[in-house]
PDB file of C-alpha atoms in Angstrom:
ATOM      1  CA  UNK V 245      39.148 -50.783  18.062  1.00  0.00           C
ATOM      2  CA  UNK V 246      42.124 -49.227  19.738  1.00  0.00           C
ATOM      3  CA  UNK V 247      45.624 -50.340  18.863  1.00  0.00           C
ATOM      4  CA  UNK V 248      46.927 -49.741  22.380  1.00  0.00           C
ATOM      5  CA  UNK V 249      48.022 -52.754  24.441  1.00  0.00           C
ATOM      6  CA  UNK V 250      45.682 -53.931  27.174  1.00  0.00           C
ATOM      7  CA  UNK V 251      46.437 -56.024  30.277  1.00  0.00           C
ATOM      8  CA  UNK V 252      46.851 -59.734  29.702  1.00  0.00           C
ATOM      9  CA  UNK V 253      44.533 -62.140  31.631  1.00  0.00           C
ATOM     10  CA  UNK V 254      46.922 -62.408  34.540  1.00  0.00           C
ATOM     11  CA  UNK V 255      47.174 -58.616  34.648  1.00  0.00           C
ATOM     12  CA  UNK V 256      43.403 -58.282  34.982  1.00  0.00           C
ATOM     13  CA  UNK V 257      43.556 -60.659  37.921  1.00  0.00           C
ATOM     14  CA  UNK V 258      46.160 -58.400  39.493  1.00  0.00           C
ATOM     15  CA  UNK V 259      43.803 -55.458  38.992  1.00  0.00           C
ATOM     16  CA  UNK V 260      41.016 -57.267  40.840  1.00  0.00           C
ATOM     17  CA  UNK V 261      43.342 -58.394  43.612  1.00  0.00           C
ATOM     18  CA  UNK V 262      44.715 -54.876  44.034  1.00  0.00           C
ATOM     19  CA  UNK V 263      41.197 -53.503  44.312  1.00  0.00           C
ATOM     20  CA  UNK V 264      40.291 -56.181  46.855  1.00  0.00           C
ATOM     21  CA  UNK V 265      43.259 -55.251  48.996  1.00  0.00           C
ATOM     22  CA  UNK V 266      42.253 -51.600  48.876  1.00  0.00           C
ATOM     23  CA  UNK V 267      38.692 -52.467  49.901  1.00  0.00           C
ATOM     24  CA  UNK V 268      39.838 -54.633  52.830  1.00  0.00           C
ATOM     25  CA  UNK V 269      41.760 -51.687  54.252  1.00  0.00           C
ATOM     26  CA  UNK V 270      38.686 -49.419  54.179  1.00  0.00           C
ATOM     27  CA  UNK V 271      37.142 -48.749  57.580  1.00  0.00           C
ATOM     28  CA  UNK V 272      33.768 -48.023  55.979  1.00  0.00           C
ATOM     29  CA  UNK V 273      33.315 -51.495  54.494  1.00  0.00           C
ATOM     30  CA  UNK V 274      29.882 -53.028  55.112  1.00  0.00           C
ATOM     31  CA  UNK V 275      29.767 -56.672  56.356  1.00  0.00           C
ATOM     32  CA  UNK V 276      27.813 -57.936  53.352  1.00  0.00           C
ATOM     33  CA  UNK V 277      30.457 -56.585  51.019  1.00  0.00           C
ATOM     34  CA  UNK V 278      33.018 -59.007  52.435  1.00  0.00           C
ATOM     35  CA  UNK V 279      31.096 -61.798  50.731  1.00  0.00           C
ATOM     36  CA  UNK V 280      31.597 -60.026  47.433  1.00  0.00           C
ATOM     37  CA  UNK V 281      35.316 -59.684  48.097  1.00  0.00           C
ATOM     38  CA  UNK V 282      35.593 -63.386  48.969  1.00  0.00           C
ATOM     39  CA  UNK V 283      33.995 -64.168  45.620  1.00  0.00           C
ATOM     40  CA  UNK V 284      36.528 -61.937  43.873  1.00  0.00           C
ATOM     41  CA  UNK V 285      39.315 -63.794  45.645  1.00  0.00           C
ATOM     42  CA  UNK V 286      37.876 -67.117  44.492  1.00  0.00           C
ATOM     43  CA  UNK V 287      38.003 -66.088  40.838  1.00  0.00           C
ATOM     44  CA  UNK V 288      41.516 -64.705  40.720  1.00  0.00           C
ATOM     45  CA  UNK V 289      42.403 -67.536  38.326  1.00  0.00           C
ATOM     46  CA  UNK V 290      39.424 -67.426  35.939  1.00  0.00           C
ATOM     47  CA  UNK V 291      39.272 -68.202  32.271  1.00  0.00           C
ATOM     48  CA  UNK V 292      39.094 -64.792  30.608  1.00  0.00           C
ATOM     49  CA  UNK V 293      37.421 -64.974  27.219  1.00  0.00           C
ATOM     50  CA  UNK V 294      39.550 -62.339  25.454  1.00  0.00           C
ATOM     51  CA  UNK V 295      43.019 -60.951  25.976  1.00  0.00           C
ATOM     52  CA  UNK V 296      42.207 -57.510  24.580  1.00  0.00           C
ATOM     53  CA  UNK V 297      38.839 -56.179  25.738  1.00  0.00           C
ATOM     54  CA  UNK V 298      36.589 -54.339  23.302  1.00  0.00           C
ATOM     55  CA  UNK V 299      37.168 -50.583  23.495  1.00  0.00           C
ATOM     56  CA  UNK V 300      34.265 -48.179  23.003  1.00  0.00           C
ATOM     57  CA  UNK V 301      34.687 -44.410  22.671  1.00  0.00           C
ATOM     58  CA  UNK V 302      32.102 -42.360  24.536  1.00  0.00           C
ATOM     59  CA  UNK V 303      31.614 -38.626  24.188  1.00  0.00           C
ATOM     60  CA  UNK V 304      29.790 -36.495  26.712  1.00  0.00           C
ATOM     61  CA  UNK V 305      29.406 -32.902  27.809  1.00  0.00           C
ATOM     62  CA  UNK V 306      30.121 -31.401  31.204  1.00  0.00           C
ATOM     63  CA  UNK V 307      26.853 -31.430  33.127  1.00  0.00           C
ATOM     64  CA  UNK V 308      25.410 -34.065  30.778  1.00  0.00           C
ATOM     65  CA  UNK V 309      24.795 -37.811  30.952  1.00  0.00           C
ATOM     66  CA  UNK V 310      26.319 -40.997  29.504  1.00  0.00           C
ATOM     67  CA  UNK V 311      25.464 -44.694  29.623  1.00  0.00           C
ATOM     68  CA  UNK V 312      28.019 -47.495  29.641  1.00  0.00           C
ATOM     69  CA  UNK V 313      26.576 -50.822  28.518  1.00  0.00           C
ATOM     70  CA  UNK V 314      28.436 -54.093  28.971  1.00  0.00           C
ATOM     71  CA  UNK V 315      28.211 -57.105  26.694  1.00  0.00           C
ATOM     72  CA  UNK V 316      24.723 -58.556  26.440  1.00  0.00           C
ATOM     73  CA  UNK V 317      24.634 -62.364  26.591  1.00  0.00           C
ATOM     74  CA  UNK V 318      21.997 -64.979  27.232  1.00  0.00           C
ATOM     75  CA  UNK V 319      23.819 -66.110  30.349  1.00  0.00           C
ATOM     76  CA  UNK V 320      23.148 -63.807  33.262  1.00  0.00           C
ATOM     77  CA  UNK V 321      26.265 -62.625  35.082  1.00  0.00           C
ATOM     78  CA  UNK V 322      26.515 -63.066  38.827  1.00  0.00           C
ATOM     79  CA  UNK V 323      28.053 -59.636  39.153  1.00  0.00           C
ATOM     80  CA  UNK V 324      28.989 -56.557  37.136  1.00  0.00           C
ATOM     81  CA  UNK V 325      31.575 -54.050  38.292  1.00  0.00           C
ATOM     82  CA  UNK V 326      32.507 -50.726  36.727  1.00  0.00           C
ATOM     83  CA  UNK V 327      36.016 -49.560  37.583  1.00  0.00           C
ATOM     84  CA  UNK V 328      37.761 -46.301  36.651  1.00  0.00           C
ATOM     85  CA  UNK V 329      41.395 -46.250  35.610  1.00  0.00           C
ATOM     86  CA  UNK V 330      43.817 -44.546  37.951  1.00  0.00           C
ATOM     87  CA  UNK V 331      45.973 -42.271  35.809  1.00  0.00           C
ATOM     88  CA  UNK V 332      48.959 -42.420  38.140  1.00  0.00           C
ATOM     89  CA  UNK V 333      49.076 -46.223  38.439  1.00  0.00           C
ATOM     90  CA  UNK V 334      47.535 -47.179  35.096  1.00  0.00           C
ATOM     91  CA  UNK V 335      45.243 -49.685  36.843  1.00  0.00           C
ATOM     92  CA  UNK V 336      41.435 -49.818  37.049  1.00  0.00           C
ATOM     93  CA  UNK V 337      41.327 -49.530  40.819  1.00  0.00           C
ATOM     94  CA  UNK V 338      38.453 -47.103  41.513  1.00  0.00           C
ATOM     95  CA  UNK V 339      35.107 -48.846  42.036  1.00  0.00           C
ATOM     96  CA  UNK V 340      32.352 -46.689  40.510  1.00  0.00           C
ATOM     97  CA  UNK V 341      29.192 -48.823  40.648  1.00  0.00           C
ATOM     98  CA  UNK V 342      27.816 -52.253  39.843  1.00  0.00           C
ATOM     99  CA  UNK V 343      25.728 -54.980  41.389  1.00  0.00           C
ATOM    100  CA  UNK V 344      25.925 -58.391  42.998  1.00  0.00           C
ATOM    101  CA  UNK V 345      23.629 -60.552  45.098  1.00  0.00           C
ATOM    102  CA  UNK V 346      24.261 -58.179  47.982  1.00  0.00           C
ATOM    103  CA  UNK V 347      23.694 -54.384  47.767  1.00  0.00           C
ATOM    104  CA  UNK V 348      26.778 -52.338  46.984  1.00  0.00           C
ATOM    105  CA  UNK V 349      25.324 -48.843  47.344  1.00  0.00           C
ATOM    106  CA  UNK V 350      26.779 -48.360  50.820  1.00  0.00           C
ATOM    107  CA  UNK V 351      30.258 -49.028  49.478  1.00  0.00           C
ATOM    108  CA  UNK V 352      30.234 -46.405  46.730  1.00  0.00           C
ATOM    109  CA  UNK V 353      32.545 -43.443  46.912  1.00  0.00           C
ATOM    110  CA  UNK V 354      30.787 -40.244  47.912  1.00  0.00           C
ATOM    111  CA  UNK V 355      31.429 -38.681  44.513  1.00  0.00           C
ATOM    112  CA  UNK V 356      29.450 -41.452  42.773  1.00  0.00           C
ATOM    113  CA  UNK V 357      26.588 -42.127  45.210  1.00  0.00           C
ATOM    114  CA  UNK V 358      24.182 -39.530  43.795  1.00  0.00           C
ATOM    115  CA  UNK V 359      25.482 -39.476  40.223  1.00  0.00           C
ATOM    116  CA  UNK V 360      25.563 -43.126  39.123  1.00  0.00           C
ATOM    117  CA  UNK V 361      23.191 -46.069  38.961  1.00  0.00           C
ATOM    118  CA  UNK V 362      23.614 -49.662  37.763  1.00  0.00           C
ATOM    119  CA  UNK V 363      20.943 -51.375  35.653  1.00  0.00           C
ATOM    120  CA  UNK V 364      20.731 -55.113  36.298  1.00  0.00           C
ATOM    121  CA  UNK V 365      18.546 -55.799  33.252  1.00  0.00           C
ATOM    122  CA  UNK V 366      20.545 -53.808  30.681  1.00  0.00           C
ATOM    123  CA  UNK V 367      23.928 -54.624  32.260  1.00  0.00           C
ATOM    124  CA  UNK V 368      24.717 -50.916  32.147  1.00  0.00           C
ATOM    125  CA  UNK V 369      25.660 -47.958  34.284  1.00  0.00           C
ATOM    126  CA  UNK V 370      24.326 -44.422  33.979  1.00  0.00           C
ATOM    127  CA  UNK V 371      26.422 -41.442  35.015  1.00  0.00           C
ATOM    128  CA  UNK V 372      25.005 -37.902  35.081  1.00  0.00           C
ATOM    129  CA  UNK V 373      25.987 -34.384  36.138  1.00  0.00           C
ATOM    130  CA  UNK V 374      29.321 -35.107  34.493  1.00  0.00           C
ATOM    131  CA  UNK V 375      32.365 -33.200  35.682  1.00  0.00           C
ATOM    132  CA  UNK V 376      35.781 -32.848  34.089  1.00  0.00           C
ATOM    133  CA  UNK V 377      37.302 -35.365  36.503  1.00  0.00           C
ATOM    134  CA  UNK V 378      34.945 -38.050  35.113  1.00  0.00           C
ATOM    135  CA  UNK V 379      36.895 -38.074  31.864  1.00  0.00           C
ATOM    136  CA  UNK V 380      39.064 -41.149  31.441  1.00  0.00           C
ATOM    137  CA  UNK V 381      38.951 -44.900  30.935  1.00  0.00           C
ATOM    138  CA  UNK V 382      36.537 -47.313  32.574  1.00  0.00           C
ATOM    139  CA  UNK V 383      36.342 -51.074  32.521  1.00  0.00           C
ATOM    140  CA  UNK V 384      33.252 -53.216  32.943  1.00  0.00           C
ATOM    141  CA  UNK V 385      33.889 -56.664  34.452  1.00  0.00           C
ATOM    142  CA  UNK V 386      31.163 -59.256  34.007  1.00  0.00           C
ATOM    143  CA  UNK V 387      31.574 -62.205  36.360  1.00  0.00           C
ATOM    144  CA  UNK V 388      29.824 -65.522  35.729  1.00  0.00           C
ATOM    145  CA  UNK V 389      29.232 -68.519  37.944  1.00  0.00           C
ATOM    146  CA  UNK V 390      31.511 -70.487  35.622  1.00  0.00           C
ATOM    147  CA  UNK V 391      34.372 -68.318  36.902  1.00  0.00           C
ATOM    148  CA  UNK V 392      34.621 -66.617  33.529  1.00  0.00           C
ATOM    149  CA  UNK V 393      35.222 -62.888  33.326  1.00  0.00           C
ATOM    150  CA  UNK V 394      34.284 -60.780  30.323  1.00  0.00           C
ATOM    151  CA  UNK V 395      35.580 -57.229  30.039  1.00  0.00           C
ATOM    152  CA  UNK V 396      34.721 -54.136  28.038  1.00  0.00           C
ATOM    153  CA  UNK V 397      36.628 -50.850  28.161  1.00  0.00           C
ATOM    154  CA  UNK V 398      35.110 -47.386  27.736  1.00  0.00           C
ATOM    155  CA  UNK V 399      37.125 -44.296  26.831  1.00  0.00           C
ATOM    156  CA  UNK V 400      35.087 -41.303  28.000  1.00  0.00           C
ATOM    157  CA  UNK V 401      35.913 -37.902  26.482  1.00  0.00           C
ATOM    158  CA  UNK V 402      34.197 -34.745  27.738  1.00  0.00           C
ATOM    159  CA  UNK V 403      33.709 -31.286  26.246  1.00  0.00           C
ATOM    160  CA  UNK V 404      32.199 -28.009  27.450  1.00  0.00           C
ATOM    161  CA  UNK V 405      31.145 -25.112  25.231  1.00  0.00           C
ATOM    162  CA  UNK V 406      33.046 -21.859  25.526  1.00  0.00           C
ATOM    163  CA  UNK V 407      31.118 -18.612  25.959  1.00  0.00           C
ATOM    164  CA  UNK V 408      30.694 -16.302  22.961  1.00  0.00           C
ATOM    165  CA  UNK V 409      34.027 -14.445  22.785  1.00  0.00           C
ATOM    166  CA  UNK V 410      34.109 -10.804  23.843  1.00  0.00           C
ATOM    167  CA  UNK V 411      36.210  -8.497  21.637  1.00  0.00           C
ATOM    168  CA  UNK V 412      37.720  -5.292  23.041  1.00  0.00           C
ATOM    169  CA  UNK V 413      39.493  -2.633  20.976  1.00  0.00           C
ATOM    170  CA  UNK V 414      42.338  -1.431  23.195  1.00  0.00           C
ATOM    171  CA  UNK V 415      43.973   1.300  21.109  1.00  0.00           C
ATOM    172  CA  UNK V 416      44.378   2.355  17.485  1.00  0.00           C
ATOM    173  CA  UNK V 417      46.647   4.825  15.678  1.00  0.00           C
ATOM    174  CA  UNK V 418      46.925   6.090  12.091  1.00  0.00           C
ATOM    175  CA  UNK V 419      50.175   6.989  10.350  1.00  0.00           C
ATOM    176  CA  UNK V 420      50.980   9.543   7.652  1.00  0.00           C
ATOM    177  CA  UNK V 421      51.899   6.823   5.159  1.00  0.00           C
ATOM    178  CA  UNK V 422      48.321   5.545   5.155  1.00  0.00           C
ATOM    179  CA  UNK V 423      48.880   2.577   7.468  1.00  0.00           C
ATOM    180  CA  UNK V 424      47.234   1.932  10.812  1.00  0.00           C
ATOM    181  CA  UNK V 425      47.879  -0.085  13.959  1.00  0.00           C
ATOM    182  CA  UNK V 426      45.293  -1.514  16.325  1.00  0.00           C
ATOM    183  CA  UNK V 427      45.528  -3.659  19.437  1.00  0.00           C
ATOM    184  CA  UNK V 428      42.488  -5.817  20.128  1.00  0.00           C
ATOM    185  CA  UNK V 429      41.806  -8.566  22.663  1.00  0.00           C
ATOM    186  CA  UNK V 430      39.481 -11.561  22.640  1.00  0.00           C
ATOM    187  CA  UNK V 431      38.240 -13.371  25.763  1.00  0.00           C
ATOM    188  CA  UNK V 432      36.123 -16.502  26.310  1.00  0.00           C
ATOM    189  CA  UNK V 433      35.368 -18.622  29.387  1.00  0.00           C
ATOM    190  CA  UNK V 434      33.917 -21.867  30.708  1.00  0.00           C
ATOM    191  CA  UNK V 435      35.133 -24.295  28.046  1.00  0.00           C
ATOM    192  CA  UNK V 436      36.812 -27.684  27.987  1.00  0.00           C
ATOM    193  CA  UNK V 437      39.277 -28.909  26.896  1.00  0.00           C
ATOM    194  CA  UNK V 438      41.802 -26.108  26.571  1.00  0.00           C
ATOM    195  CA  UNK V 439      41.628 -24.541  23.100  1.00  0.00           C
ATOM    196  CA  UNK V 440      43.610 -21.979  21.123  1.00  0.00           C
ATOM    197  CA  UNK V 441      42.213 -18.636  19.994  1.00  0.00           C
ATOM    198  CA  UNK V 442      41.636 -18.330  16.238  1.00  0.00           C
ATOM    199  CA  UNK V 443      41.342 -14.985  14.384  1.00  0.00           C
ATOM    200  CA  UNK V 444      39.522 -14.533  11.080  1.00  0.00           C
ATOM    201  CA  UNK V 445      39.799 -11.497   8.765  1.00  0.00           C
ATOM    202  CA  UNK V 446      37.891 -10.495   5.649  1.00  0.00           C
ATOM    203  CA  UNK V 447      39.180 -11.942   2.395  1.00  0.00           C
ATOM    204  CA  UNK V 448      41.550  -9.850   0.340  1.00  0.00           C
ATOM    205  CA  UNK V 449      42.598  -7.649   3.260  1.00  0.00           C
ATOM    206  CA  UNK V 450      46.224  -6.577   3.509  1.00  0.00           C
ATOM    207  CA  UNK V 451      47.214  -6.854   7.175  1.00  0.00           C
ATOM    208  CA  UNK V 452      50.001  -8.004   9.472  1.00  0.00           C
ATOM    209  CA  UNK V 453      49.264  -9.782  12.741  1.00  0.00           C
ATOM    210  CA  UNK V 454      51.440  -9.989  15.827  1.00  0.00           C
ATOM    211  CA  UNK V 455      50.527 -11.729  19.081  1.00  0.00           C
ATOM    212  CA  UNK V 456      51.041  -9.436  22.060  1.00  0.00           C
ATOM    213  CA  UNK V 457      49.794 -11.614  24.918  1.00  0.00           C
ATOM    214  CA  UNK V 458      48.362 -15.105  25.488  1.00  0.00           C
ATOM    215  CA  UNK V 459      46.566 -16.027  28.675  1.00  0.00           C
ATOM    216  CA  UNK V 460      44.755 -19.154  29.848  1.00  0.00           C
ATOM    217  CA  UNK V 461      43.629 -20.206  33.312  1.00  0.00           C
ATOM    218  CA  UNK V 462      41.939 -23.314  34.686  1.00  0.00           C
ATOM    219  CA  UNK V 463      39.227 -23.178  37.313  1.00  0.00           C
ATOM    220  CA  UNK V 464      40.538 -25.392  40.110  1.00  0.00           C
ATOM    221  CA  UNK V 465      37.038 -26.463  41.157  1.00  0.00           C
ATOM    222  CA  UNK V 466      35.410 -27.173  37.795  1.00  0.00           C
ATOM    223  CA  UNK V 467      38.421 -27.830  35.572  1.00  0.00           C
ATOM    224  CA  UNK V 468      37.008 -25.458  32.928  1.00  0.00           C
ATOM    225  CA  UNK V 469      39.226 -23.028  31.032  1.00  0.00           C
ATOM    226  CA  UNK V 470      39.267 -19.261  30.435  1.00  0.00           C
ATOM    227  CA  UNK V 471      41.132 -18.178  27.285  1.00  0.00           C
ATOM    228  CA  UNK V 472      42.229 -14.688  26.185  1.00  0.00           C
ATOM    229  CA  UNK V 473      44.588 -13.273  23.587  1.00  0.00           C
ATOM    230  CA  UNK V 474      45.730  -9.802  22.554  1.00  0.00           C
ATOM    231  CA  UNK V 475      47.034  -9.098  19.038  1.00  0.00           C
ATOM    232  CA  UNK V 476      48.393  -6.070  17.201  1.00  0.00           C
ATOM    233  CA  UNK V 477      47.114  -5.583  13.653  1.00  0.00           C
ATOM    234  CA  UNK V 478      48.845  -3.406  11.062  1.00  0.00           C
ATOM    235  CA  UNK V 479      46.839  -2.678   7.944  1.00  0.00           C
ATOM    236  CA  UNK V 480      46.521  -0.313   4.998  1.00  0.00           C
ATOM    237  CA  UNK V 481      42.755  -0.545   4.594  1.00  0.00           C
ATOM    238  CA  UNK V 482      39.649  -1.177   6.630  1.00  0.00           C
ATOM    239  CA  UNK V 483      39.219  -4.865   7.531  1.00  0.00           C
ATOM    240  CA  UNK V 484      36.546  -6.926   9.240  1.00  0.00           C
ATOM    241  CA  UNK V 485      37.705  -9.409  11.833  1.00  0.00           C
ATOM    242  CA  UNK V 486      36.372 -11.850  14.429  1.00  0.00           C
ATOM    243  CA  UNK V 487      37.790 -14.377  16.880  1.00  0.00           C
ATOM    244  CA  UNK V 488      36.691 -17.873  17.851  1.00  0.00           C
ATOM    245  CA  UNK V 489      37.578 -20.556  20.370  1.00  0.00           C
ATOM    246  CA  UNK V 490      36.249 -24.096  20.525  1.00  0.00           C
ATOM    247  CA  UNK V 491      33.489 -23.370  18.003  1.00  0.00           C
ATOM    248  CA  UNK V 492      32.212 -20.192  19.708  1.00  0.00           C
ATOM    249  CA  UNK V 493      32.523 -17.189  17.353  1.00  0.00           C
ATOM    250  CA  UNK V 494      32.482 -13.494  18.245  1.00  0.00           C
ATOM    251  CA  UNK V 495      30.603 -10.709  16.479  1.00  0.00           C
ATOM    252  CA  UNK V 496      32.458  -9.225  13.489  1.00  0.00           C
ATOM    253  CA  UNK V 497      34.202  -5.874  14.018  1.00  0.00           C
ATOM    254  CA  UNK V 498      35.916  -3.321  11.764  1.00  0.00           C
ATOM    255  CA  UNK V 499      39.294  -1.701  12.381  1.00  0.00           C
ATOM    256  CA  UNK V 500      41.851   0.437  10.538  1.00  0.00           C
ATOM    257  CA  UNK V 501      39.203   2.874   9.333  1.00  0.00           C
ATOM    258  CA  UNK V 502      40.841   5.811   7.547  1.00  0.00           C
ATOM    259  CA  UNK V 503      40.234   9.330   8.959  1.00  0.00           C
ATOM    260  CA  UNK V 504      36.999  10.769   7.643  1.00  0.00           C
ATOM    261  CA  UNK V 505      35.817   7.499   6.142  1.00  0.00           C
ATOM    262  CA  UNK V 506      33.932   6.655   9.332  1.00  0.00           C
ATOM    263  CA  UNK V 507      31.424   9.406   8.401  1.00  0.00           C
ATOM    264  CA  UNK V 508      30.854   8.133   4.873  1.00  0.00           C
ATOM    265  CA  UNK V 509      28.094   5.773   5.861  1.00  0.00           C
ATOM    266  CA  UNK V 510      26.365   8.410   7.971  1.00  0.00           C
ATOM    267  CA  UNK V 511      26.417  10.942   5.105  1.00  0.00           C
ATOM    268  CA  UNK V 512      25.102   8.359   2.650  1.00  0.00           C
ATOM    269  CA  UNK V 513      22.222   7.450   4.949  1.00  0.00           C
ATOM    270  CA  UNK V 514      21.361  11.121   5.467  1.00  0.00           C
ATOM    271  CA  UNK V 515      21.271  11.791   1.705  1.00  0.00           C
ATOM    272  CA  UNK V 516      19.019   8.798   1.088  1.00  0.00           C
ATOM    273  CA  UNK V 517      16.616   9.855   3.840  1.00  0.00           C
ATOM    274  CA  UNK V 518      16.499  13.410   2.485  1.00  0.00           C
ATOM    275  CA  UNK V 519      15.726  12.144  -1.021  1.00  0.00           C
ATOM    276  CA  UNK V 520      12.885   9.983   0.314  1.00  0.00           C
ATOM    277  CA  UNK V 521      11.465  12.936   2.279  1.00  0.00           C
ATOM    278  CA  UNK V 522      11.514  15.250  -0.764  1.00  0.00           C
ATOM    279  CA  UNK V 523       9.911  12.554  -2.925  1.00  0.00           C
ATOM    280  CA  UNK V 524       7.062  12.158  -0.442  1.00  0.00           C
ATOM    281  CA  UNK V 525       6.460  15.928  -0.322  1.00  0.00           C
ATOM    282  CA  UNK V 526       6.458  16.135  -4.134  1.00  0.00           C
ATOM    283  CA  UNK V 527       4.005  13.250  -4.404  1.00  0.00           C
ATOM    284  CA  UNK V 528       1.445  14.778  -2.044  1.00  0.00           C
ATOM    285  CA  UNK V 529       1.925  18.264  -3.567  1.00  0.00           C
ATOM    286  CA  UNK V 530       1.157  17.043  -7.095  1.00  0.00           C
ATOM    287  CA  UNK V 531      -1.797  15.062  -5.853  1.00  0.00           C
ATOM    288  CA  UNK V 532      -3.277  18.096  -4.124  1.00  0.00           C
ATOM    289  CA  UNK V 533      -2.794  20.284  -7.200  1.00  0.00           C
ATOM    290  CA  UNK V 534      -4.600  17.787  -9.436  1.00  0.00           C
ATOM    291  CA  UNK V 535      -7.585  17.707  -7.095  1.00  0.00           C
ATOM    292  CA  UNK V 536      -7.865  21.508  -7.217  1.00  0.00           C
ATOM    293  CA  UNK V 537      -8.320  21.607 -11.068  1.00  0.00           C
ATOM    294  CA  UNK V 538     -10.633  18.645 -11.294  1.00  0.00           C
ATOM    295  CA  UNK V 539     -14.381  19.517 -12.101  1.00  0.00           C
ATOM    296  CA  UNK V 540     -16.873  18.680  -9.420  1.00  0.00           C
ATOM    297  CA  UNK V 541     -18.361  15.295  -9.625  1.00  0.00           C
ATOM    298  CA  UNK V 542     -21.914  14.972 -11.016  1.00  0.00           C
ATOM    299  CA  UNK V 543     -24.112  12.015 -10.537  1.00  0.00           C
ATOM    300  CA  UNK V 544     -25.437  10.988 -14.019  1.00  0.00           C
ATOM    301  CA  UNK V 545     -28.663   9.657 -12.472  1.00  0.00           C
ATOM    302  CA  UNK V 546     -29.761  13.160 -11.465  1.00  0.00           C
ATOM    303  CA  UNK V 547     -31.354  15.278 -14.259  1.00  0.00           C
ATOM    304  CA  UNK V 548     -30.561  18.926 -14.066  1.00  0.00           C
ATOM    305  CA  UNK V 549     -33.239  21.494 -15.268  1.00  0.00           C
ATOM    306  CA  UNK V 550     -32.452  23.088 -18.593  1.00  0.00           C
ATOM    307  CA  UNK V 551     -32.228  26.855 -18.544  1.00  0.00           C
ATOM    308  CA  UNK V 552     -34.510  28.497 -21.051  1.00  0.00           C
ATOM    309  CA  UNK V 553     -32.570  30.867 -23.190  1.00  0.00           C
ATOM    310  CA  UNK V 554     -33.903  34.125 -24.748  1.00  0.00           C
ATOM    311  CA  UNK V 555     -34.468  33.722 -28.562  1.00  0.00           C
ATOM    312  CA  UNK V 556     -33.253  37.266 -29.155  1.00  0.00           C
ATOM    313  CA  UNK V 557     -29.915  36.279 -27.767  1.00  0.00           C
ATOM    314  CA  UNK V 558     -29.757  33.504 -30.327  1.00  0.00           C
ATOM    315  CA  UNK V 559     -30.606  35.827 -33.310  1.00  0.00           C
ATOM    316  CA  UNK V 560     -34.197  34.596 -33.637  1.00  0.00           C
ATOM    317  CA  UNK V 561     -37.388  36.526 -33.617  1.00  0.00           C
ATOM    318  CA  UNK V 562     -39.659  36.012 -30.684  1.00  0.00           C
ATOM    319  CA  UNK V 563     -42.802  34.042 -31.274  1.00  0.00           C
ATOM    320  CA  UNK V 564     -46.045  36.061 -31.479  1.00  0.00           C
TER     321      UNK V 564
END
């Protein structure tokens, strides 16, 4: 429940009357809608059930969909009207959608005709293909034949995801004292609301950060934001860093690499690969050598003929 102050009963009547006056001045008003306006005029002094309407917070995404549901009661209302608050006047003067005994579709603003629908059974309104301008406060007015008006307020907040930030290394320099300077930029687009760029560095790194340039621009048609920032980093050792905006995080990068150290990884990988290659050659060489000195295989199931030896060669006398 919000702590903000809401219009008193008489103020809500003024809201309805103001909206009626606006509608009467419209040249596009359909004849059947005049009956609805006459009803509104007849209930300008109703008994409103609560001075401070219930406030519900709704969250949606740009391009998404939300549903606003009024109070559900056993008594069926004779009409339900969803009105959007005008920021400049502070009044709920923009008719979005609703229903009554007569159709109201022909009296909808062009921006709501193909993006909203009212549900008579659920006492609700659906809104889809949300745009940034849809963000704001809405009020649902339920009108009963007893000339009682019930109200519920919706506070709609919208968000849009930023693109994955793109990091660009602009320039780097190394100094004789072992320190280094790098300028890097981070850019992300298509998000809402406007967010600040956040930089993250590896733990334990000794570095100094200085913002060089901040830039943000709003798309006049969509209301979405593009955010970019350039920073200068001074460091004494290699550090890993990334940037993020609105929950979108960039790929991690490394800067302030000391001269010569950038080849350390390449040399290490080359040594490991060479060791593996030599090990493989040694393995197959030993295996081949063992096969060369191994006696030929003999099947034990095959009997070989015994060679008859000369008795004289064994020191025996020959048989007569």
